[in-house]
Amino acid sequence: MTAPATRAIPAPGAPRPQKLPTVAERVLDNGLRVLAVRRPGVPLVELRLRIPFAGKGAAHTARGQLLGDTLLSGTDRRSAERLAADLQGLGGSLSASVDADRLSIGGSALSASLGGLLDLLAEVLTSAAYPKDEVAGERDRLVQELAIYRSQPGVIAREALLSRLYGDHPYGRELPTADDVAAVKAGQLRSLHGKRVAPAGSVLVLVGDLSPARALGLVEGAMAGWTAAGSAVLTPPVPAVVPGPAVLVDRPGAVQTSIRLAGPAPVRTHPDHAALTLANLVLGGYFSSRWVANIREDKGYTYSPHSGVEHPPGGSRLTLATDVATDVTAPALVETLYELGRIATLPVTQAELDQARRYATGTLALSTASQAGLASTLSALTAAGLGLDWLREHPRAMAGVTVDAALEAAATYLAPERLVTVLVGDAAVVADPVARVLPLERG
Amino acid sequence: MTRATLDNGLRVVVSEDRSSPVVAVAVYYDVGFRSEPEGRTGFAHLFEHLMFQGSANLGKTEHFTQVQGNGGTLNGSTHLDYTNYYELMPSGALELALFLEADRMRSVALTQENLDNQVAVVQNEIRVNVMNRPYGGFPWILLPPVLYATFTNSHNGYGDFVDLESATLQDAQGFFDRYYAPGNAVLSVVGDVDPEEVLRLAAQHFGDIPARDVPARGDFAEPPPAGEVRHVHHDPLAPAPAVAVAWRVPDPADLEAYLPYVVLAEVLTDGDASRLQDRMLMKDRTATSIGGYLGIMGDPLDARDPTPFLIEVHHPAEVSADVVLATVDEELARLAADGLDDAELARTVARMRARYLREVDPVLGRAQAMAVCEQQRGRAELVNEVPGLLDAVTREQVQAAAATLRGDRAVLELRPGGAA
């Protein structure tokens, strides 16, 4: 038998240019901004509504969380069960959640049922009842769920990291305490709803097998009665990040250490954004990155290292996250700091940069290649004050990024001395070795 | 839908969708946890990792750099009855994706260094997903040994650390030779492509992979539990208890007998208006969350017989598992005795249809559904027929299905804290 001949890897053809979908837009008299996009495919419609919902203090966090959990627990015309059954009958679903920035309502339905879905949504927005019984039930359930949630190492690490980054800013404590939740009364939710579930500043996105003109008309009809006078409350900007010793949260007996590093990042419209996008990819933003090659594919310390940039409205941030076997915690930190230091002080190669650029450009197009994906992307961009045009502008900006620009962005945002570090793991085992690598304080 | 079978036995199914300039390519091999030999638990999944470590013309990690460096995403996953590999790419990269899949189907490149490395990676995958978190492996790893008696059906598909460390290159080559034959695989392509062009390129890249014997599928059959088999698992990381209960259901190959159970799971647990959620979350407040589904991994249409109907309930510490089970039994008995009305069935099926459509709207979701339907049922076309088949399920069938879920079952209790 002869050795198999070497085969040439076929070069991909040029990407077919993607036509950006047309967005039909209307601002209703009540201030609600509505965007509708026709994307045929399956006979469904995707719905995304964002209502600004920032607020101060632990009580707001607890009330907001519970408001999200009970918004769909009935209206003045329908019990919780009736509402759920009627949504189901439309082939539809609605879900609501509240975070530090907004109340998000997402859903979908068979496209023939769009009118019905909008009517139910409007009914919820204008007359959610927050029945005492349902609120009490969901309140107890939330307390239980918070306990389960907070037993996850990923959540423990996230809470410690956000607290370290943001202190008393609302981002510093995303989740309410059990005590604060237990104190919430149904009347407080009705009052909060009245003040804050308002159309002004809110954005509704519809994507799917629909006629945009007809969809806008349906929304206009359904939402005419949503006249709550509240005004949008926006998230205040985050405070400056103050780097310092790493924080170690003890989790006795843990078989892995959750390692998190984070720092500020530029917003999407900042001149550094495109360069940081690419520098971050080369560092750890995708599988074909240095960090993954090092601590996973070479050393086997971990399963899924990842670094990424998020853009909450109060301030963008960059986060590195990995969970490593307990006995290699310090060595994994050494390699992580090495990769951060390397990219912040030495230029990436042109090949690394080009590969990251093709990945970022290609996957941006993939993110809008389904009804649900397009709806979520459009909703997020609109909330950030951008439009679908950004799907063209961002690749153009990335096309102009040079090796020098990537180094400058890395020096500004990826230098280890600018990041905060949080570890969650078995302190008895990892504290001493970690303290040999970087300054450490117990969390 | 267009299809072909190459001379070496590889089945190819293609569907054209021009709505976005993207293409999904998926290769499904007919081997999963259930084909692992004793002493090699976790091997099918470990081998999935090795398929990314290089092949005749691709170095370690080059599969990733080729896909990602051309604007695509990729992954693989291991299930009870299949292992899949897939790419989602700009449509201009169709031929590249086919080349990459063909190269590793032709000849995976195995080295001891890569094997050792991936054993360590998989062990960390198990730590992060099972050992270092509360409810790790509940119920998908913990329930099968209660429900099943045979090694085949009951063992942990993630694998025992000792078994993983015992794996050799010879094991890997043998596994590849036996199970990764072209005749044991389905290639599925969906997206912005010309189906005839896909068939031509598939023949060009996969056609010269030599045919190998296709292994006879193992016999996984075993009798259902006689009576209730019960086990208590102590989870030191969990703050609150949970319970899972599972019954065996008819062979999924017989869709007419099987689909009523799929609908029943939704009648019981989908949304606030479902029977168990309404009763336990809203009225009795005996649960904090409830799930009900078919298949150990929640995979109603991609697992073979034997497979269970499963309900899992997280409940407050003040509520005993027996109260939870008694409530489930009561609701099943009520359904079995009184049935459900047309409106309840209609709304349940309406949402199931919509959810299924939502799953197959993205080209990757459709390519995956087509591949598994072709592999397990010989009919990729089933993907288009599922909504109609759900519509055809009757009240009487759902009622009859509920009546079969009685005492022959497995119960797994998860209790917080260490063993007493």
PDB file of N, CA, C and O in Angstrom, chain B residues 264-286:
ATOM      1  N   LEU B 264     -47.769  13.825  25.985  1.00  0.00           N
ATOM      2  CA  LEU B 264     -48.112  13.712  27.406  1.00  0.00           C
ATOM      3  C   LEU B 264     -47.128  14.490  28.287  1.00  0.00           C
ATOM      4  O   LEU B 264     -47.532  15.167  29.242  1.00  0.00           O
ATOM      5  N   ALA B 265     -45.857  14.405  27.955  1.00  0.00           N
ATOM      6  CA  ALA B 265     -44.851  15.119  28.755  1.00  0.00           C
ATOM      7  C   ALA B 265     -45.152  16.614  28.773  1.00  0.00           C
ATOM      8  O   ALA B 265     -44.991  17.284  29.799  1.00  0.00           O
ATOM      9  N   GLU B 266     -45.614  17.138  27.646  1.00  0.00           N
ATOM     10  CA  GLU B 266     -45.919  18.576  27.562  1.00  0.00           C
ATOM     11  C   GLU B 266     -47.220  18.910  28.294  1.00  0.00           C
ATOM     12  O   GLU B 266     -47.332  19.948  28.940  1.00  0.00           O
ATOM     13  N   VAL B 267     -48.211  18.028  28.166  1.00  0.00           N
ATOM     14  CA  VAL B 267     -49.475  18.244  28.888  1.00  0.00           C
ATOM     15  C   VAL B 267     -49.187  18.363  30.382  1.00  0.00           C
ATOM     16  O   VAL B 267     -49.778  19.168  31.094  1.00  0.00           O
ATOM     17  N   LEU B 268     -48.224  17.591  30.857  1.00  0.00           N
ATOM     18  CA  LEU B 268     -47.919  17.585  32.283  1.00  0.00           C
ATOM     19  C   LEU B 268     -47.034  18.746  32.715  1.00  0.00           C
ATOM     20  O   LEU B 268     -47.174  19.262  33.823  1.00  0.00           O
ATOM     21  N   THR B 269     -46.090  19.162  31.850  1.00  0.00           N
ATOM     22  CA  THR B 269     -45.034  20.049  32.378  1.00  0.00           C
ATOM     23  C   THR B 269     -44.708  21.290  31.554  1.00  0.00           C
ATOM     24  O   THR B 269     -43.827  22.043  31.938  1.00  0.00           O
ATOM     25  N   ASP B 270     -45.385  21.544  30.410  1.00  0.00           N
ATOM     26  CA  ASP B 270     -44.990  22.713  29.612  1.00  0.00           C
ATOM     27  C   ASP B 270     -45.760  23.967  30.014  1.00  0.00           C
ATOM     28  O   ASP B 270     -46.893  24.159  29.585  1.00  0.00           O
ATOM     29  N   GLY B 271     -45.143  24.794  30.809  1.00  0.00           N
ATOM     30  CA  GLY B 271     -45.720  26.107  31.089  1.00  0.00           C
ATOM     31  C   GLY B 271     -46.699  26.111  32.255  1.00  0.00           C
ATOM     32  O   GLY B 271     -47.082  25.075  32.791  1.00  0.00           O
ATOM     33  N   ASP B 272     -47.090  27.335  32.638  1.00  0.00           N
ATOM     34  CA  ASP B 272     -47.929  27.521  33.826  1.00  0.00           C
ATOM     35  C   ASP B 272     -49.287  26.832  33.717  1.00  0.00           C
ATOM     36  O   ASP B 272     -49.945  26.589  34.720  1.00  0.00           O
ATOM     37  N   ALA B 273     -49.733  26.577  32.480  1.00  0.00           N
ATOM     38  CA  ALA B 273     -51.050  25.969  32.332  1.00  0.00           C
ATOM     39  C   ALA B 273     -50.980  24.442  32.286  1.00  0.00           C
ATOM     40  O   ALA B 273     -52.002  23.782  32.177  1.00  0.00           O
ATOM     41  N   SER B 274     -49.782  23.886  32.370  1.00  0.00           N
ATOM     42  CA  SER B 274     -49.660  22.421  32.316  1.00  0.00           C
ATOM     43  C   SER B 274     -50.079  21.824  33.659  1.00  0.00           C
ATOM     44  O   SER B 274     -50.070  22.496  34.690  1.00  0.00           O
ATOM     45  N   ARG B 275     -50.434  20.548  33.631  1.00  0.00           N
ATOM     46  CA  ARG B 275     -51.038  19.929  34.818  1.00  0.00           C
ATOM     47  C   ARG B 275     -50.134  19.999  36.055  1.00  0.00           C
ATOM     48  O   ARG B 275     -50.580  20.401  37.128  1.00  0.00           O
ATOM     49  N   LEU B 276     -48.902  19.557  35.910  1.00  0.00           N
ATOM     50  CA  LEU B 276     -48.045  19.490  37.100  1.00  0.00           C
ATOM     51  C   LEU B 276     -47.551  20.863  37.534  1.00  0.00           C
ATOM     52  O   LEU B 276     -47.420  21.141  38.725  1.00  0.00           O
ATOM     53  N   GLN B 277     -47.259  21.731  36.585  1.00  0.00           N
ATOM     54  CA  GLN B 277     -46.810  23.073  36.978  1.00  0.00           C
ATOM     55  C   GLN B 277     -47.927  23.812  37.688  1.00  0.00           C
ATOM     56  O   GLN B 277     -47.716  24.446  38.722  1.00  0.00           O
ATOM     57  N   ASP B 278     -49.115  23.739  37.135  1.00  0.00           N
ATOM     58  CA  ASP B 278     -50.243  24.433  37.746  1.00  0.00           C
ATOM     59  C   ASP B 278     -50.474  23.896  39.165  1.00  0.00           C
ATOM     60  O   ASP B 278     -50.638  24.661  40.111  1.00  0.00           O
ATOM     61  N   ARG B 279     -50.435  22.569  39.290  1.00  0.00           N
ATOM     62  CA  ARG B 279     -50.725  21.962  40.590  1.00  0.00           C
ATOM     63  C   ARG B 279     -49.584  22.204  41.591  1.00  0.00           C
ATOM     64  O   ARG B 279     -49.800  22.649  42.715  1.00  0.00           O
ATOM     65  N   MET B 280     -48.354  21.911  41.189  1.00  0.00           N
ATOM     66  CA  MET B 280     -47.267  21.867  42.180  1.00  0.00           C
ATOM     67  C   MET B 280     -46.572  23.211  42.374  1.00  0.00           C
ATOM     68  O   MET B 280     -46.141  23.537  43.469  1.00  0.00           O
ATOM     69  N   LEU B 281     -46.433  23.982  41.280  1.00  0.00           N
ATOM     70  CA  LEU B 281     -45.756  25.278  41.420  1.00  0.00           C
ATOM     71  C   LEU B 281     -46.736  26.331  41.923  1.00  0.00           C
ATOM     72  O   LEU B 281     -46.398  27.159  42.771  1.00  0.00           O
ATOM     73  N   MET B 282     -47.957  26.320  41.380  1.00  0.00           N
ATOM     74  CA  MET B 282     -48.856  27.428  41.667  1.00  0.00           C
ATOM     75  C   MET B 282     -49.818  27.115  42.804  1.00  0.00           C
ATOM     76  O   MET B 282     -50.084  27.973  43.629  1.00  0.00           O
ATOM     77  N   LYS B 283     -50.385  25.910  42.840  1.00  0.00           N
ATOM     78  CA  LYS B 283     -51.404  25.632  43.867  1.00  0.00           C
ATOM     79  C   LYS B 283     -50.787  25.044  45.141  1.00  0.00           C
ATOM     80  O   LYS B 283     -50.843  25.643  46.202  1.00  0.00           O
ATOM     81  N   ASP B 284     -50.184  23.843  45.025  1.00  0.00           N
ATOM     82  CA  ASP B 284     -49.650  23.177  46.230  1.00  0.00           C
ATOM     83  C   ASP B 284     -48.339  23.788  46.729  1.00  0.00           C
ATOM     84  O   ASP B 284     -47.999  23.674  47.898  1.00  0.00           O
ATOM     85  N   ARG B 285     -47.603  24.371  45.802  1.00  0.00           N
ATOM     86  CA  ARG B 285     -46.261  24.902  46.125  1.00  0.00           C
ATOM     87  C   ARG B 285     -45.358  23.832  46.737  1.00  0.00           C
ATOM     88  O   ARG B 285     -44.667  24.067  47.733  1.00  0.00           O
ATOM     89  N   THR B 286     -45.398  22.686  46.100  1.00  0.00           N
ATOM     90  CA  THR B 286     -44.566  21.577  46.558  1.00  0.00           C
ATOM     91  C   THR B 286     -43.331  21.418  45.689  1.00  0.00           C
ATOM     92  O   THR B 286     -42.562  20.482  45.877  1.00  0.00           O
TER      93      THR B 286
END
